[in-house]
Amino acid sequence: MSRAPLAQRLLSASEGDLAAIVARARAADLTDAMEALAGEVLRMMRTDTRRALEVADRAQATAQLAGTATLGARAAWMRGHAPSGLLRMTEACDSYEAAARGYRSQDDRFRAAKVAIGHINALMYLGSYDRAVEIASAARAVFARQRLPLDAARIDINLGNLYHRLEQPREALRHYDRALQPIRASDDVATTRIIQFNRANVLTSLGRIDRAEELYREVQEGALADDETRTAGFAEYSLGFLDLLRGEYGRAHAHLEAARAVFEELDDAHYLTLALTDLAELFIEINVFARARSIGWRARALAERHGLAYETAKCGLLIGIACLGTNEPEFSAACLEDAEQTFEREGNQVWAAVCWLYRAELDVRGGHRAKASQRLEAATERFAAEKLPLREATARLRWASNEFERGDAAKAREVLDAARGPLRRVQSPWLRAQRDHLSGRLAMG
């Protein structure tokens, strides 16, 4: 990146020399240098999050030496971006709040609204969803009044992230689609790439696996060409997740291990947690339960360290599933119940229902098939209400199988027949195979 000469000196100066450089600089030059540093922070967020934080720290030190409110607010804004890349979300929120206060004290509502773009994402990771939506709505209103579609689009991107996290994929896709047109028209290739990556995530949730894969590969190709290591890692991780869904475990392992290495190198705690979580899920799928349990604990420790309730709960769910495989029913039950309660507190009804699927498995093992059917029916209804055909089909097949094992073939056929609708809406040969297998068993009586 081409930086202003003053910005270069600010970055390379020793702490002792920094004060002298700031004292000699003109106010206008310092303002320009601060903007150059801000651009560097954003660029480094895509490649080296630790370096982004170092640049932001130097910007903050510069602002403190300059002693002006405007530079202080700008530095705090940068200082919000950088720790968010390292999942230090409480620290990020504190900086965003300080930046917004600084701009409001100068009656600069436009820049206070701009700060909200990053603040929304940080609040989301802390589970402060209502506060995030409140800030987003206020900021979007400012941008609408000033006819600033690009800034409104960035609000939409982060709202899409929020709704995706809450397992509301159609609402997430609506926000991403609304953001895509103005961003693409502006020739902002890097941000367009991120939107397409996010859209692929949602399409995966909706069962549109082939289209999601196309988008992930486009994102990865472009990111590698532009040396955007982190974004390329996102795509690598997601391709691994798709292969995991398809049951292509060898390819999934290769993708997820490659992604894990990238995120460890970048010190990206969030995506490292996600990669480890999916590796744990992969080992569950191939019945290597002890390994899944070990990786799940590592991922959970990372998530807990950074205050990520959703990720902590998901890791707890996977540990609970792994303990089903290692025949530790009491510990499994405790993990699953704890995860379910956390998801319910987070307002994530879908993942709470996923916990019911595995609690039903514990019911079956304990000889309580009637209770298992109740949980499976409730999970099915919740997935259907949320219009998640992949999850609905999974729950229906488990429910139908449980009814068959209970000896109620008529109920099993009824539930299995109802699975045809959601199965028609997803690209899921492995679930269709399960349906056909159960249909065969029912036909044999």
Short mmCIF file of C-alpha atoms in Angstrom, two decimals, residues 154-443:
data_model
loop_
_atom_site.label_atom_id
_atom_site.label_comp_id
_atom_site.label_asym_id
_atom_site.label_seq_id
_atom_site.Cartn_x
_atom_site.Cartn_y
_atom_site.Cartn_z
CA ARG A 154 -22.36 -2.05 5.01
CA ILE A 155 -25.00 -1.89 7.73
CA ASP A 156 -26.94 -4.52 5.78
CA ILE A 157 -23.90 -6.80 5.58
CA ASN A 158 -23.54 -6.87 9.34
CA LEU A 159 -27.27 -7.26 9.91
CA GLY A 160 -27.08 -10.22 7.53
CA ASN A 161 -24.34 -11.66 9.73
CA LEU A 162 -26.53 -11.19 12.79
CA TYR A 163 -29.57 -12.92 11.29
CA HIS A 164 -27.43 -15.75 9.95
CA ARG A 165 -26.07 -16.30 13.44
CA LEU A 166 -29.65 -16.44 14.74
CA GLU A 167 -30.43 -19.11 12.11
CA GLN A 168 -32.78 -16.87 10.15
CA PRO A 169 -31.26 -17.52 6.71
CA ARG A 170 -33.94 -15.87 4.58
CA GLU A 171 -33.73 -12.65 6.55
CA ALA A 172 -29.93 -12.81 6.36
CA LEU A 173 -30.07 -13.35 2.58
CA ARG A 174 -32.42 -10.39 2.18
CA HIS A 175 -29.88 -8.09 3.82
CA TYR A 176 -26.93 -9.52 1.88
CA ASP A 177 -28.79 -9.20 -1.43
CA ARG A 178 -29.73 -5.60 -0.61
CA ALA A 179 -26.08 -4.84 0.10
CA LEU A 180 -24.67 -6.58 -2.97
CA GLN A 181 -25.95 -4.29 -5.72
CA PRO A 182 -24.53 -0.95 -4.48
CA ILE A 183 -21.24 -2.51 -3.37
CA ARG A 184 -20.75 -4.32 -6.67
CA ALA A 185 -21.62 -1.14 -8.61
CA SER A 186 -18.92 0.73 -6.68
CA ASP A 187 -16.23 -1.70 -7.92
CA ASP A 188 -15.33 -2.57 -4.33
CA VAL A 189 -14.05 -6.04 -5.20
CA ALA A 190 -12.91 -7.02 -1.70
CA THR A 191 -16.24 -6.21 -0.05
CA THR A 192 -18.19 -7.82 -2.91
CA ARG A 193 -16.15 -10.94 -2.22
CA ILE A 194 -17.12 -10.91 1.46
CA ILE A 195 -20.81 -10.49 0.61
CA GLN A 196 -20.67 -13.41 -1.79
CA PHE A 197 -18.94 -15.49 0.88
CA ASN A 198 -21.71 -14.61 3.34
CA ARG A 199 -24.38 -15.39 0.75
CA ALA A 200 -22.79 -18.79 0.21
CA ASN A 201 -23.01 -19.46 3.95
CA VAL A 202 -26.75 -18.73 3.88
CA LEU A 203 -27.32 -20.78 0.73
CA THR A 204 -25.64 -23.68 2.54
CA SER A 205 -28.16 -23.32 5.39
CA LEU A 206 -30.96 -23.36 2.83
CA GLY A 207 -29.64 -26.58 1.28
CA ARG A 208 -28.46 -24.98 -1.99
CA ILE A 209 -25.09 -26.70 -1.73
CA ASP A 210 -23.97 -26.61 -5.37
CA ARG A 211 -24.51 -22.85 -5.73
CA ALA A 212 -22.78 -22.27 -2.39
CA GLU A 213 -19.74 -24.22 -3.60
CA GLU A 214 -19.57 -22.15 -6.79
CA LEU A 215 -19.50 -18.95 -4.75
CA TYR A 216 -16.90 -20.25 -2.29
CA ARG A 217 -14.58 -21.21 -5.15
CA GLU A 218 -15.03 -17.81 -6.82
CA VAL A 219 -14.23 -16.10 -3.52
CA GLN A 220 -11.16 -18.26 -2.92
CA GLU A 221 -9.78 -17.75 -6.41
CA GLY A 222 -10.15 -13.98 -6.22
CA ALA A 223 -8.76 -13.76 -2.68
CA LEU A 224 -5.67 -15.78 -3.56
CA ALA A 225 -5.07 -13.60 -6.62
CA ASP A 226 -5.21 -10.48 -4.42
CA ASP A 227 -3.16 -11.97 -1.55
CA GLU A 228 -6.13 -11.81 0.84
CA THR A 229 -4.97 -14.70 2.99
CA ARG A 230 -7.72 -14.45 5.58
CA THR A 231 -10.56 -14.34 3.05
CA ALA A 232 -9.04 -17.27 1.16
CA GLY A 233 -8.94 -19.11 4.49
CA PHE A 234 -12.65 -18.40 5.00
CA ALA A 235 -13.39 -20.10 1.68
CA GLU A 236 -11.07 -23.03 2.44
CA TYR A 237 -12.85 -23.61 5.73
CA SER A 238 -16.28 -23.40 4.09
CA LEU A 239 -15.38 -25.85 1.33
CA GLY A 240 -14.39 -28.24 4.09
CA PHE A 241 -17.76 -27.73 5.75
CA LEU A 242 -19.56 -28.53 2.48
CA ASP A 243 -17.56 -31.73 2.07
CA LEU A 244 -18.42 -32.61 5.66
CA LEU A 245 -22.12 -32.18 4.84
CA ARG A 246 -21.70 -34.42 1.79
CA GLY A 247 -19.88 -37.12 3.73
CA GLU A 248 -16.64 -36.57 1.76
CA TYR A 249 -14.58 -36.89 4.91
CA GLY A 250 -11.12 -37.15 3.38
CA ARG A 251 -11.53 -33.95 1.38
CA ALA A 252 -13.25 -32.25 4.31
CA HIS A 253 -10.31 -33.06 6.58
CA ALA A 254 -7.81 -31.69 4.06
CA HIS A 255 -9.73 -28.40 3.67
CA LEU A 256 -10.34 -27.93 7.40
CA GLU A 257 -6.73 -28.70 8.36
CA ALA A 258 -5.49 -26.22 5.75
CA ALA A 259 -7.88 -23.59 7.08
CA ARG A 260 -6.88 -24.32 10.68
CA ALA A 261 -3.24 -23.70 9.79
CA VAL A 262 -4.10 -20.37 8.14
CA PHE A 263 -6.12 -19.15 11.13
CA GLU A 264 -3.49 -20.24 13.63
CA GLU A 265 -0.86 -18.34 11.65
CA LEU A 266 -3.11 -15.25 11.54
CA ASP A 267 -4.09 -15.63 15.20
CA ASP A 268 -7.73 -15.45 14.09
CA ALA A 269 -9.42 -16.94 17.13
CA HIS A 270 -12.93 -16.91 15.71
CA TYR A 271 -12.28 -18.87 12.55
CA LEU A 272 -9.78 -21.09 14.33
CA THR A 273 -12.61 -21.97 16.72
CA LEU A 274 -14.93 -22.69 13.78
CA ALA A 275 -12.36 -24.85 11.99
CA LEU A 276 -11.71 -26.86 15.16
CA THR A 277 -15.46 -27.19 15.74
CA ASP A 278 -15.97 -28.65 12.28
CA LEU A 279 -12.99 -30.96 12.71
CA ALA A 280 -14.63 -32.23 15.91
CA GLU A 281 -17.86 -32.76 13.97
CA LEU A 282 -15.95 -34.63 11.25
CA PHE A 283 -14.42 -37.04 13.78
CA ILE A 284 -17.89 -37.61 15.22
CA GLU A 285 -19.13 -38.52 11.75
CA ILE A 286 -16.39 -41.15 11.30
CA ASN A 287 -16.88 -42.45 14.87
CA VAL A 288 -13.51 -41.30 16.21
CA PHE A 289 -15.20 -40.00 19.33
CA ALA A 290 -12.23 -39.57 21.65
CA ARG A 291 -10.47 -37.36 19.07
CA ALA A 292 -13.69 -35.39 18.53
CA ARG A 293 -14.01 -34.86 22.27
CA SER A 294 -10.42 -33.61 22.56
CA ILE A 295 -10.74 -31.15 19.67
CA GLY A 296 -14.14 -30.02 20.95
CA TRP A 297 -12.62 -29.13 24.32
CA ARG A 298 -9.87 -27.12 22.65
CA ALA A 299 -12.40 -25.20 20.57
CA ARG A 300 -14.61 -24.63 23.61
CA ALA A 301 -11.70 -23.23 25.62
CA LEU A 302 -10.97 -20.74 22.83
CA ALA A 303 -14.61 -19.70 22.61
CA GLU A 304 -14.93 -19.28 26.37
CA ARG A 305 -11.72 -17.27 26.55
CA HIS A 306 -13.16 -14.75 24.11
CA GLY A 307 -16.63 -14.62 25.63
CA LEU A 308 -18.40 -16.23 22.66
CA ALA A 309 -21.54 -17.79 24.09
CA TYR A 310 -22.85 -19.19 20.80
CA GLU A 311 -19.57 -20.88 19.88
CA THR A 312 -19.13 -22.16 23.46
CA ALA A 313 -22.59 -23.73 23.34
CA LYS A 314 -21.96 -25.32 19.95
CA CYS A 315 -18.72 -26.86 21.18
CA GLY A 316 -20.58 -28.12 24.25
CA LEU A 317 -23.14 -29.72 21.94
CA LEU A 318 -20.38 -31.51 20.00
CA ILE A 319 -18.68 -32.68 23.20
CA GLY A 320 -22.03 -34.04 24.32
CA ILE A 321 -22.45 -35.91 21.01
CA ALA A 322 -18.90 -37.29 21.26
CA CYS A 323 -19.66 -38.53 24.77
CA LEU A 324 -22.59 -40.45 23.34
CA GLY A 325 -19.98 -42.30 21.30
CA THR A 326 -17.67 -42.90 24.25
CA ASN A 327 -20.61 -44.24 26.31
CA GLU A 328 -20.66 -41.45 28.88
CA PRO A 329 -24.42 -40.81 28.97
CA GLU A 330 -24.54 -38.74 32.15
CA PHE A 331 -21.80 -36.37 31.03
CA SER A 332 -23.34 -36.22 27.55
CA ALA A 333 -26.73 -35.29 29.02
CA ALA A 334 -25.17 -32.51 31.11
CA CYS A 335 -23.32 -31.06 28.07
CA LEU A 336 -26.41 -31.20 25.85
CA GLU A 337 -28.69 -29.64 28.46
CA ASP A 338 -26.19 -26.84 29.14
CA ALA A 339 -25.80 -26.15 25.42
CA GLU A 340 -29.58 -26.11 24.92
CA GLN A 341 -30.05 -23.61 27.75
CA THR A 342 -27.34 -21.33 26.33
CA PHE A 343 -28.91 -21.40 22.86
CA GLU A 344 -32.31 -20.60 24.35
CA ARG A 345 -30.82 -17.63 26.27
CA GLU A 346 -29.14 -16.47 23.06
CA GLY A 347 -32.51 -16.55 21.31
CA ASN A 348 -31.23 -19.25 18.95
CA GLN A 349 -34.24 -21.53 18.73
CA VAL A 350 -32.83 -23.61 15.89
CA TRP A 351 -29.68 -24.78 17.67
CA ALA A 352 -31.70 -25.46 20.81
CA ALA A 353 -33.78 -27.81 18.65
CA VAL A 354 -30.59 -29.47 17.35
CA CYS A 355 -29.82 -30.29 21.00
CA TRP A 356 -33.22 -31.99 21.22
CA LEU A 357 -32.20 -34.36 18.41
CA TYR A 358 -29.30 -35.68 20.48
CA ARG A 359 -31.16 -35.63 23.77
CA ALA A 360 -33.66 -37.87 21.97
CA GLU A 361 -30.79 -40.28 21.26
CA LEU A 362 -30.09 -40.41 25.00
CA ASP A 363 -33.77 -41.09 25.60
CA VAL A 364 -33.60 -44.02 23.16
CA ARG A 365 -30.55 -45.46 24.88
CA GLY A 366 -32.32 -45.17 28.21
CA GLY A 367 -35.32 -47.04 26.86
CA HIS A 368 -37.55 -43.94 26.72
CA ARG A 369 -38.65 -44.01 23.08
CA ALA A 370 -41.91 -42.17 23.75
CA LYS A 371 -39.96 -39.25 25.21
CA ALA A 372 -37.58 -39.42 22.25
CA SER A 373 -40.51 -39.09 19.84
CA GLN A 374 -41.75 -36.04 21.70
CA ARG A 375 -38.38 -34.32 21.36
CA LEU A 376 -38.04 -35.30 17.69
CA GLU A 377 -41.53 -34.07 16.89
CA ALA A 378 -40.83 -30.75 18.63
CA ALA A 379 -37.54 -30.36 16.74
CA THR A 380 -39.26 -31.16 13.44
CA GLU A 381 -41.94 -28.54 14.07
CA ARG A 382 -39.37 -25.91 14.95
CA PHE A 383 -37.26 -26.56 11.86
CA ALA A 384 -40.39 -26.51 9.69
CA ALA A 385 -41.52 -23.22 11.23
CA GLU A 386 -38.10 -21.70 10.52
CA LYS A 387 -38.28 -23.04 6.92
CA LEU A 388 -35.07 -25.05 7.18
CA PRO A 389 -35.71 -28.04 4.92
CA LEU A 390 -32.36 -29.78 5.47
CA ARG A 391 -32.79 -29.81 9.23
CA GLU A 392 -36.50 -30.61 8.98
CA ALA A 393 -35.79 -33.64 6.78
CA THR A 394 -33.10 -34.86 9.18
CA ALA A 395 -35.44 -34.60 12.18
CA ARG A 396 -38.33 -36.28 10.33
CA LEU A 397 -36.19 -39.24 9.32
CA ARG A 398 -35.00 -39.74 12.90
CA TRP A 399 -38.55 -39.42 14.17
CA ALA A 400 -39.85 -41.91 11.59
CA SER A 401 -37.08 -44.37 12.47
CA ASN A 402 -37.89 -44.09 16.16
CA GLU A 403 -41.58 -44.74 15.50
CA PHE A 404 -40.64 -47.83 13.47
CA GLU A 405 -38.48 -49.14 16.32
CA ARG A 406 -41.37 -48.49 18.74
CA GLY A 407 -43.48 -50.78 16.59
CA ASP A 408 -45.79 -48.09 15.20
CA ALA A 409 -45.33 -48.69 11.45
CA ALA A 410 -48.35 -46.54 10.53
CA LYS A 411 -46.94 -43.49 12.34
CA ALA A 412 -43.51 -44.16 10.87
CA ARG A 413 -45.00 -44.13 7.32
CA GLU A 414 -46.91 -40.92 8.06
CA VAL A 415 -43.79 -39.13 9.31
CA LEU A 416 -41.65 -40.54 6.49
CA ASP A 417 -44.17 -39.43 3.84
CA ALA A 418 -44.06 -35.90 5.29
CA ALA A 419 -40.28 -35.89 4.76
CA ARG A 420 -40.73 -35.94 0.98
CA GLY A 421 -41.56 -32.22 0.86
CA PRO A 422 -38.42 -30.89 2.56
CA LEU A 423 -36.26 -33.47 0.75
CA ARG A 424 -37.44 -32.13 -2.61
CA ARG A 425 -36.11 -28.70 -1.63
CA VAL A 426 -32.55 -29.73 -0.78
CA GLN A 427 -29.57 -31.30 -2.54
CA SER A 428 -29.14 -34.17 -0.13
CA PRO A 429 -28.53 -37.63 -1.62
CA TRP A 430 -27.38 -38.97 1.76
CA LEU A 431 -30.76 -38.11 3.36
CA ARG A 432 -32.65 -39.55 0.41
CA ALA A 433 -30.68 -42.75 0.87
CA GLN A 434 -31.76 -42.85 4.52
CA ARG A 435 -35.37 -42.34 3.46
CA ASP A 436 -35.15 -45.14 0.90
CA HIS A 437 -33.56 -47.49 3.42
CA LEU A 438 -36.32 -46.85 5.96
CA SER A 439 -38.99 -47.18 3.25
CA GLY A 440 -37.54 -50.59 2.40
CA ARG A 441 -37.64 -51.69 6.03
CA LEU A 442 -41.26 -50.59 6.29
CA ALA A 443 -42.16 -52.44 3.08
#
